[in-house]
Amino acid sequence: MLQDKVVLVTGAGQGIGRAIALTAAKKGADIAACDLKPETLEQTVLMIRNSGRRCLAGVCDVADPAAVQDFVAWARTEFGRLDGAVNNAGFDRPGTVQKITVEDFKAVLGVHLVGALNVIKAVSPLMIEQGAGRIVNLGSIYGKTGGKGEAAYSAAKAALVGLTKTAARELGPHNITVNLIQPGLTRTPTIETFMAEKYRQLLINDTPLGRMAEPEEIAGPVCFLLSDEASYVTGAVLDVSGGCWM
Ligand SMILES: NC(=O)c1ccc[n+]([C@@H]2O[C@H](COP(=O)([O-])OP(=O)(O)OC[C@H]3O[C@@H](n4cnc5c(N)ncnc54)[C@H](O)[C@@H]3O)[C@@H](O)[C@H]2O)c1
């Protein structure tokens, strides 16, 4: 349960982020949701409010440290506390190491890696004050194996493991846990729109459970890491991949 906890979710407008926000709300949490796209974010907000919980929503680019600081300050004013933060926002600019431009490489790292750092920097002072907090980062199985044509994405997700473990070491003495979930292929609008069926099938062929995940199947383990039951779990990297590339 996450009864009366306050959880911040980035990239909450669709896909896994929306599922995390909704699952946490169903478990009793109030949500501070941010995304780049106001239209999809608004739908998430309506769904959360329909479930009976409070939801504060803001258009915020996680790559912008000032915007993240402002959003967290607003959430603090509205809710008075922040128990959990989920670094979920992400996007991709595919490219091999030979072809990807430095600009694209930096843009992907700017959202996945620097974005997570921006959120950790913004929420940790409040969590330290409270004497408790939970941070969950979304990595990927590409972070441990690399992925052909995914130079920036794989590098960003691998670097998130180092950031997670470092933050876990530094914030642990303040009773703040920091963990990372590595999803496998998950049925989200982005995957359904941009990943060719033949590549999806290649991944599924390498997945013992023989199918892709539904977003709620990633949200469940994230909510466990946000909960009191996970009080002694920190610095952990958890594959939620149906066994793909275990
Ligand atoms: N879907 C998968 O198969 C899969 C697999 C492994 C890991 N992941 C990771 O899970 C997370 C969510 O994936 P998804 O498939 O739901 O993605 P998605 O593209 O469907 O949704 C991502 C959301 O993040 C938002 N976003 C993008 N850039 C942002 C920014 N700078 N600031 C704020 N919001 C921003 C987008 O607007 C979108 O609403 C990502 O970190 C992704 O890398 C996904």
mmCIF file of C-alpha atoms and ligand atoms in Angstrom:
data_model
loop_
_atom_site.group_PDB
_atom_site.id
_atom_site.type_symbol
_atom_site.label_atom_id
_atom_site.label_comp_id
_atom_site.label_asym_id
_atom_site.label_seq_id
_atom_site.Cartn_x
_atom_site.Cartn_y
_atom_site.Cartn_z
ATOM 1 C CA MET A 1 0.000 0.000 0.000
ATOM 2 C CA LEU A 2 0.989 3.617 -0.541
ATOM 3 C CA GLN A 3 -1.833 5.049 1.571
ATOM 4 C CA ASP A 4 -1.580 8.863 1.804
ATOM 5 C CA LYS A 5 1.947 8.960 0.456
ATOM 6 C CA VAL A 6 2.889 11.599 -2.108
ATOM 7 C CA VAL A 7 4.686 10.345 -5.198
ATOM 8 C CA LEU A 8 6.217 12.368 -8.033
ATOM 9 C CA VAL A 9 6.273 10.690 -11.466
ATOM 10 C CA THR A 10 8.067 12.134 -14.495
ATOM 11 C CA GLY A 11 6.845 11.362 -18.003
ATOM 12 C CA ALA A 12 3.437 10.525 -16.539
ATOM 13 C CA GLY A 13 1.457 11.418 -19.679
ATOM 14 C CA GLN A 14 1.491 7.971 -21.248
ATOM 15 C CA GLY A 15 2.917 4.469 -21.233
ATOM 16 C CA ILE A 16 4.791 3.196 -18.203
ATOM 17 C CA GLY A 17 4.740 6.607 -16.443
ATOM 18 C CA ARG A 18 0.959 6.817 -16.650
ATOM 19 C CA ALA A 19 0.650 3.225 -15.374
ATOM 20 C CA ILE A 20 2.957 4.014 -12.438
ATOM 21 C CA ALA A 21 0.959 7.136 -11.536
ATOM 22 C CA LEU A 22 -2.372 5.284 -11.772
ATOM 23 C CA THR A 23 -1.188 2.197 -9.891
ATOM 24 C CA ALA A 24 0.296 4.346 -7.106
ATOM 25 C CA ALA A 25 -2.985 6.313 -6.901
ATOM 26 C CA LYS A 26 -4.982 3.064 -6.691
ATOM 27 C CA LYS A 27 -2.726 2.069 -3.808
ATOM 28 C CA GLY A 28 -3.666 5.295 -2.013
ATOM 29 C CA ALA A 29 -1.017 7.824 -3.080
ATOM 30 C CA ASP A 30 -1.473 11.421 -4.183
ATOM 31 C CA ILE A 31 0.487 12.168 -7.337
ATOM 32 C CA ALA A 32 2.654 15.002 -8.615
ATOM 33 C CA ALA A 33 2.790 14.250 -12.347
ATOM 34 C CA CYS A 34 4.894 15.977 -14.956
ATOM 35 C CA ASP A 35 5.398 15.578 -18.689
ATOM 36 C CA LEU A 36 6.305 17.597 -21.762
ATOM 37 C CA LYS A 37 2.909 17.059 -23.405
ATOM 38 C CA PRO A 38 -0.053 18.812 -21.755
ATOM 39 C CA GLU A 39 -2.757 16.863 -23.677
ATOM 40 C CA THR A 40 -1.767 13.371 -22.544
ATOM 41 C CA LEU A 41 -0.869 14.625 -19.084
ATOM 42 C CA GLU A 42 -4.383 16.023 -18.707
ATOM 43 C CA GLN A 43 -5.832 12.559 -19.406
ATOM 44 C CA THR A 44 -3.625 11.016 -16.720
ATOM 45 C CA VAL A 45 -4.771 13.690 -14.277
ATOM 46 C CA LEU A 46 -8.440 12.933 -14.970
ATOM 47 C CA MET A 47 -7.864 9.204 -14.451
ATOM 48 C CA ILE A 48 -6.120 9.801 -11.124
ATOM 49 C CA ARG A 49 -8.792 12.191 -9.881
ATOM 50 C CA ASN A 50 -11.472 9.673 -10.916
ATOM 51 C CA SER A 51 -9.727 7.120 -8.723
ATOM 52 C CA GLY A 52 -10.301 9.453 -5.772
ATOM 53 C CA ARG A 53 -6.771 10.748 -5.213
ATOM 54 C CA ARG A 54 -5.309 14.232 -5.574
ATOM 55 C CA CYS A 55 -3.131 14.991 -8.588
ATOM 56 C CA LEU A 56 -0.965 17.988 -9.265
ATOM 57 C CA ALA A 57 0.233 18.189 -12.854
ATOM 58 C CA GLY A 58 2.783 20.374 -14.565
ATOM 59 C CA VAL A 59 4.423 20.640 -17.949
ATOM 60 C CA CYS A 60 8.078 20.309 -17.050
ATOM 61 C CA ASP A 61 11.164 19.314 -19.029
ATOM 62 C CA VAL A 62 13.242 17.118 -16.726
ATOM 63 C CA ALA A 63 16.375 18.140 -18.634
ATOM 64 C CA ASP A 64 15.916 21.693 -17.322
ATOM 65 C CA PRO A 65 17.162 21.902 -13.723
ATOM 66 C CA ALA A 66 15.340 25.158 -12.951
ATOM 67 C CA ALA A 67 12.011 23.790 -14.228
ATOM 68 C CA VAL A 68 12.437 20.657 -12.107
ATOM 69 C CA GLN A 69 13.274 22.731 -9.005
ATOM 70 C CA ASP A 70 10.147 24.845 -9.604
ATOM 71 C CA PHE A 71 7.919 21.798 -10.067
ATOM 72 C CA VAL A 72 9.198 20.129 -6.905
ATOM 73 C CA ALA A 73 8.794 23.387 -4.934
ATOM 74 C CA TRP A 74 5.189 23.629 -6.182
ATOM 75 C CA ALA A 75 4.486 20.004 -5.180
ATOM 76 C CA ARG A 76 5.954 20.700 -1.763
ATOM 77 C CA THR A 77 3.719 23.733 -1.316
ATOM 78 C CA GLU A 78 0.603 21.837 -2.430
ATOM 79 C CA PHE A 79 1.157 18.553 -0.612
ATOM 80 C CA GLY A 80 3.512 19.568 2.191
ATOM 81 C CA ARG A 81 5.669 16.476 1.659
ATOM 82 C CA LEU A 82 7.097 14.108 -0.927
ATOM 83 C CA ASP A 83 7.564 10.435 -0.119
ATOM 84 C CA GLY A 84 8.619 9.068 -3.491
ATOM 85 C CA ALA A 85 9.999 10.129 -6.854
ATOM 86 C CA VAL A 86 10.059 8.053 -10.030
ATOM 87 C CA ASN A 87 12.443 8.997 -12.839
ATOM 88 C CA ASN A 88 10.541 7.583 -15.783
ATOM 89 C CA ALA A 89 10.622 10.307 -18.479
ATOM 90 C CA GLY A 90 12.456 9.230 -21.576
ATOM 91 C CA PHE A 91 12.788 9.369 -25.323
ATOM 92 C CA ASP A 92 15.107 7.946 -27.925
ATOM 93 C CA ARG A 93 17.236 9.073 -30.812
ATOM 94 C CA PRO A 94 18.508 5.831 -32.301
ATOM 95 C CA GLY A 95 21.924 5.682 -33.967
ATOM 96 C CA THR A 96 25.018 3.511 -34.070
ATOM 97 C CA VAL A 97 28.198 4.712 -32.385
ATOM 98 C CA GLN A 98 29.473 5.662 -35.841
ATOM 99 C CA LYS A 99 26.396 7.498 -37.036
ATOM 100 C CA ILE A 100 24.850 9.181 -34.010
ATOM 101 C CA THR A 101 25.582 12.897 -33.745
ATOM 102 C CA VAL A 102 27.069 14.284 -30.560
ATOM 103 C CA GLU A 103 24.040 16.550 -30.352
ATOM 104 C CA ASP A 104 21.618 13.591 -30.351
ATOM 105 C CA PHE A 105 23.806 11.660 -27.920
ATOM 106 C CA LYS A 106 23.786 14.584 -25.471
ATOM 107 C CA ALA A 107 20.040 15.115 -25.883
ATOM 108 C CA VAL A 108 19.264 11.515 -24.887
ATOM 109 C CA LEU A 109 21.638 11.648 -21.915
ATOM 110 C CA GLY A 110 20.161 15.031 -21.008
ATOM 111 C CA VAL A 111 16.715 13.532 -20.424
ATOM 112 C CA HIS A 112 17.428 10.038 -19.080
ATOM 113 C CA LEU A 113 20.553 10.730 -17.045
ATOM 114 C CA VAL A 114 20.773 14.460 -16.320
ATOM 115 C CA GLY A 115 16.972 14.503 -15.941
ATOM 116 C CA ALA A 116 17.186 11.875 -13.204
ATOM 117 C CA LEU A 117 20.015 13.796 -11.545
ATOM 118 C CA ASN A 118 17.938 17.005 -11.672
ATOM 119 C CA VAL A 119 15.044 15.271 -9.916
ATOM 120 C CA ILE A 120 17.294 13.644 -7.292
ATOM 121 C CA LYS A 121 18.912 17.023 -6.577
ATOM 122 C CA ALA A 122 15.498 18.683 -6.253
ATOM 123 C CA VAL A 123 13.733 16.087 -4.072
ATOM 124 C CA SER A 124 16.549 14.935 -1.800
ATOM 125 C CA PRO A 125 16.728 18.051 0.440
ATOM 126 C CA LEU A 126 13.029 17.637 1.296
ATOM 127 C CA MET A 127 13.402 13.883 1.819
ATOM 128 C CA ILE A 128 16.421 14.495 4.074
ATOM 129 C CA GLU A 129 14.339 16.978 6.088
ATOM 130 C CA GLN A 130 11.548 14.388 6.368
ATOM 131 C CA GLY A 131 14.002 11.663 7.389
ATOM 132 C CA ALA A 132 12.738 9.310 4.685
ATOM 133 C CA GLY A 133 12.270 8.958 0.940
ATOM 134 C CA ARG A 134 12.086 6.549 -1.978
ATOM 135 C CA ILE A 135 13.576 7.161 -5.416
ATOM 136 C CA VAL A 136 13.067 4.741 -8.310
ATOM 137 C CA ASN A 137 14.840 5.125 -11.648
ATOM 138 C CA LEU A 138 13.743 3.478 -14.891
ATOM 139 C CA GLY A 139 16.635 1.833 -16.671
ATOM 140 C CA SER A 140 16.425 -0.759 -19.435
ATOM 141 C CA ILE A 141 17.822 -4.172 -20.261
ATOM 142 C CA TYR A 142 19.742 -2.262 -22.982
ATOM 143 C CA GLY A 143 21.671 -0.657 -20.110
ATOM 144 C CA LYS A 144 23.285 -3.973 -19.248
ATOM 145 C CA THR A 145 23.689 -5.520 -22.696
ATOM 146 C CA GLY A 146 23.971 -2.524 -25.009
ATOM 147 C CA GLY A 147 21.824 -2.513 -28.110
ATOM 148 C CA LYS A 148 22.881 -2.263 -31.754
ATOM 149 C CA GLY A 149 21.829 1.139 -33.095
ATOM 150 C CA GLU A 150 21.009 2.388 -29.589
ATOM 151 C CA ALA A 151 24.313 4.036 -28.640
ATOM 152 C CA ALA A 152 22.889 6.973 -26.682
ATOM 153 C CA TYR A 153 19.974 5.134 -25.068
ATOM 154 C CA SER A 154 22.124 2.197 -23.907
ATOM 155 C CA ALA A 155 24.820 4.526 -22.570
ATOM 156 C CA ALA A 156 22.265 6.625 -20.693
ATOM 157 C CA LYS A 157 20.590 3.589 -19.140
ATOM 158 C CA ALA A 158 23.939 2.029 -18.131
ATOM 159 C CA ALA A 159 25.026 5.314 -16.560
ATOM 160 C CA LEU A 160 21.769 5.408 -14.591
ATOM 161 C CA VAL A 161 22.922 2.243 -12.786
ATOM 162 C CA GLY A 162 26.012 4.104 -11.543
ATOM 163 C CA LEU A 163 23.933 7.137 -10.574
ATOM 164 C CA THR A 164 21.454 4.899 -8.715
ATOM 165 C CA LYS A 165 24.148 3.128 -6.703
ATOM 166 C CA THR A 166 25.993 6.348 -5.904
ATOM 167 C CA ALA A 167 22.798 8.070 -4.768
ATOM 168 C CA ALA A 168 21.902 4.971 -2.722
ATOM 169 C CA ARG A 169 25.256 5.170 -0.923
ATOM 170 C CA GLU A 170 25.073 8.925 -0.330
ATOM 171 C CA LEU A 171 21.408 9.155 0.668
ATOM 172 C CA GLY A 172 21.112 5.865 2.579
ATOM 173 C CA PRO A 173 22.241 7.462 5.866
ATOM 174 C CA HIS A 174 19.170 9.726 5.534
ATOM 175 C CA ASN A 175 16.823 6.742 5.196
ATOM 176 C CA ILE A 176 16.335 7.433 1.495
ATOM 177 C CA THR A 177 16.376 4.394 -0.779
ATOM 178 C CA VAL A 178 17.362 4.593 -4.440
ATOM 179 C CA ASN A 179 16.698 1.678 -6.775
ATOM 180 C CA LEU A 180 16.496 0.967 -10.483
ATOM 181 C CA ILE A 181 14.072 -1.145 -12.505
ATOM 182 C CA GLN A 182 15.210 -2.516 -15.881
ATOM 183 C CA PRO A 183 12.109 -3.206 -17.976
ATOM 184 C CA GLY A 184 12.150 -5.423 -21.003
ATOM 185 C CA LEU A 185 9.965 -4.757 -24.025
ATOM 186 C CA THR A 186 6.756 -3.127 -22.787
ATOM 187 C CA ARG A 187 3.588 -2.326 -24.741
ATOM 188 C CA THR A 188 3.548 1.496 -24.764
ATOM 189 C CA PRO A 189 2.462 3.975 -27.451
ATOM 190 C CA THR A 190 6.086 4.634 -28.362
ATOM 191 C CA ILE A 191 6.932 0.968 -28.843
ATOM 192 C CA GLU A 192 3.738 0.322 -30.791
ATOM 193 C CA THR A 193 4.321 3.341 -33.029
ATOM 194 C CA PHE A 194 8.060 3.301 -33.612
ATOM 195 C CA MET A 195 9.397 -0.234 -33.138
ATOM 196 C CA ALA A 196 9.034 -2.446 -36.196
ATOM 197 C CA GLU A 197 7.191 -5.713 -35.625
ATOM 198 C CA LYS A 198 10.225 -7.775 -36.667
ATOM 199 C CA TYR A 199 12.415 -6.164 -33.930
ATOM 200 C CA ARG A 200 9.677 -6.647 -31.345
ATOM 201 C CA GLN A 201 9.488 -10.320 -32.333
ATOM 202 C CA LEU A 202 13.277 -10.737 -31.997
ATOM 203 C CA LEU A 203 13.085 -9.520 -28.398
ATOM 204 C CA ILE A 204 10.034 -11.641 -27.629
ATOM 205 C CA ASN A 205 11.836 -14.716 -29.020
ATOM 206 C CA ASP A 206 14.537 -14.081 -26.394
ATOM 207 C CA THR A 207 11.981 -13.706 -23.586
ATOM 208 C CA PRO A 208 11.200 -16.887 -21.606
ATOM 209 C CA LEU A 209 7.710 -15.574 -20.799
ATOM 210 C CA GLY A 210 7.179 -15.275 -24.561
ATOM 211 C CA ARG A 211 5.475 -11.880 -24.721
ATOM 212 C CA MET A 212 6.037 -8.203 -24.033
ATOM 213 C CA ALA A 213 5.028 -6.617 -20.703
ATOM 214 C CA GLU A 214 1.942 -4.536 -20.129
ATOM 215 C CA PRO A 215 2.834 -1.149 -18.521
ATOM 216 C CA GLU A 216 1.041 -2.195 -15.298
ATOM 217 C CA GLU A 217 3.498 -5.101 -14.955
ATOM 218 C CA ILE A 218 6.329 -2.566 -14.657
ATOM 219 C CA ALA A 219 4.288 -0.264 -12.403
ATOM 220 C CA GLY A 220 3.715 -3.020 -9.816
ATOM 221 C CA PRO A 221 7.411 -3.565 -8.969
ATOM 222 C CA VAL A 222 7.989 0.225 -9.036
ATOM 223 C CA CYS A 223 5.207 0.661 -6.455
ATOM 224 C CA PHE A 224 6.737 -2.111 -4.331
ATOM 225 C CA LEU A 225 10.027 -0.151 -4.266
ATOM 226 C CA LEU A 226 8.064 2.974 -3.260
ATOM 227 C CA SER A 227 6.329 1.157 -0.412
ATOM 228 C CA ASP A 228 7.162 0.572 3.261
ATOM 229 C CA GLU A 229 7.635 -3.126 2.458
ATOM 230 C CA ALA A 230 10.818 -2.210 0.541
ATOM 231 C CA SER A 231 12.383 -0.304 3.451
ATOM 232 C CA TYR A 232 15.607 -2.375 3.377
ATOM 233 C CA VAL A 233 16.054 -2.442 -0.421
ATOM 234 C CA THR A 234 18.484 0.109 -1.788
ATOM 235 C CA GLY A 235 21.036 0.259 -4.597
ATOM 236 C CA ALA A 236 19.210 -2.648 -6.227
ATOM 237 C CA VAL A 237 18.904 -3.213 -9.960
ATOM 238 C CA LEU A 238 15.818 -5.274 -10.732
ATOM 239 C CA ASP A 239 15.114 -6.772 -14.160
ATOM 240 C CA VAL A 240 11.394 -6.748 -14.948
ATOM 241 C CA SER A 241 11.863 -8.269 -18.349
ATOM 242 C CA GLY A 242 10.067 -11.596 -18.533
ATOM 243 C CA GLY A 243 13.572 -13.071 -18.318
ATOM 244 C CA CYS A 244 14.788 -11.367 -21.525
ATOM 245 C CA TRP A 245 18.612 -11.152 -21.586
ATOM 246 C CA MET A 246 18.798 -12.297 -17.951
HETATM 247 N N1 LIG B 1 8.499 0.620 -23.369
HETATM 248 C C1 LIG B 1 9.573 -0.152 -23.266
HETATM 249 O O1 LIG B 1 9.668 -1.208 -23.917
HETATM 250 C C2 LIG B 1 10.675 0.216 -22.312
HETATM 251 C C3 LIG B 1 11.685 -0.736 -22.076
HETATM 252 C C4 LIG B 1 12.714 -0.423 -21.198
HETATM 253 C C5 LIG B 1 12.736 0.803 -20.573
HETATM 254 N N2 LIG B 1 11.765 1.716 -20.801
HETATM 255 C C6 LIG B 1 11.865 3.005 -20.120
HETATM 256 O O2 LIG B 1 10.675 3.266 -19.401
HETATM 257 C C7 LIG B 1 10.398 4.662 -19.422
HETATM 258 C C8 LIG B 1 9.024 4.910 -20.013
HETATM 259 O O3 LIG B 1 8.971 4.297 -21.280
HETATM 260 P P1 LIG B 1 7.652 4.375 -22.196
HETATM 261 O O4 LIG B 1 7.797 3.328 -23.222
HETATM 262 O O5 LIG B 1 6.454 4.454 -21.348
HETATM 263 O O6 LIG B 1 7.923 5.780 -22.920
HETATM 264 P P2 LIG B 1 6.892 6.708 -23.728
HETATM 265 O O7 LIG B 1 7.696 7.338 -24.823
HETATM 266 O O8 LIG B 1 5.658 5.972 -24.114
HETATM 267 O O9 LIG B 1 6.523 7.812 -22.636
HETATM 268 C C9 LIG B 1 7.510 8.656 -22.125
HETATM 269 C C10 LIG B 1 6.878 9.906 -21.587
HETATM 270 O O10 LIG B 1 7.954 10.772 -21.152
HETATM 271 C C11 LIG B 1 7.676 12.083 -21.615
HETATM 272 N N3 LIG B 1 8.931 12.837 -21.760
HETATM 273 C C12 LIG B 1 9.851 12.702 -22.737
HETATM 274 N N4 LIG B 1 10.836 13.582 -22.559
HETATM 275 C C13 LIG B 1 10.537 14.283 -21.440
HETATM 276 C C14 LIG B 1 11.156 15.348 -20.748
HETATM 277 N N5 LIG B 1 12.317 15.869 -21.200
HETATM 278 N N6 LIG B 1 10.585 15.834 -19.630
HETATM 279 C C15 LIG B 1 9.408 15.316 -19.189
HETATM 280 N N7 LIG B 1 8.756 14.324 -19.799
HETATM 281 C C16 LIG B 1 9.313 13.824 -20.933
HETATM 282 C C17 LIG B 1 6.970 11.880 -22.959
HETATM 283 O O11 LIG B 1 6.236 13.032 -23.327
HETATM 284 C C18 LIG B 1 6.092 10.668 -22.655
HETATM 285 O O12 LIG B 1 4.832 11.044 -22.143
HETATM 286 C C19 LIG B 1 11.519 5.318 -20.228
HETATM 287 O O13 LIG B 1 12.530 5.767 -19.358
HETATM 288 C C20 LIG B 1 12.017 4.178 -21.076
HETATM 289 O O14 LIG B 1 13.353 4.351 -21.496
HETATM 290 C C21 LIG B 1 10.730 1.444 -21.662
#
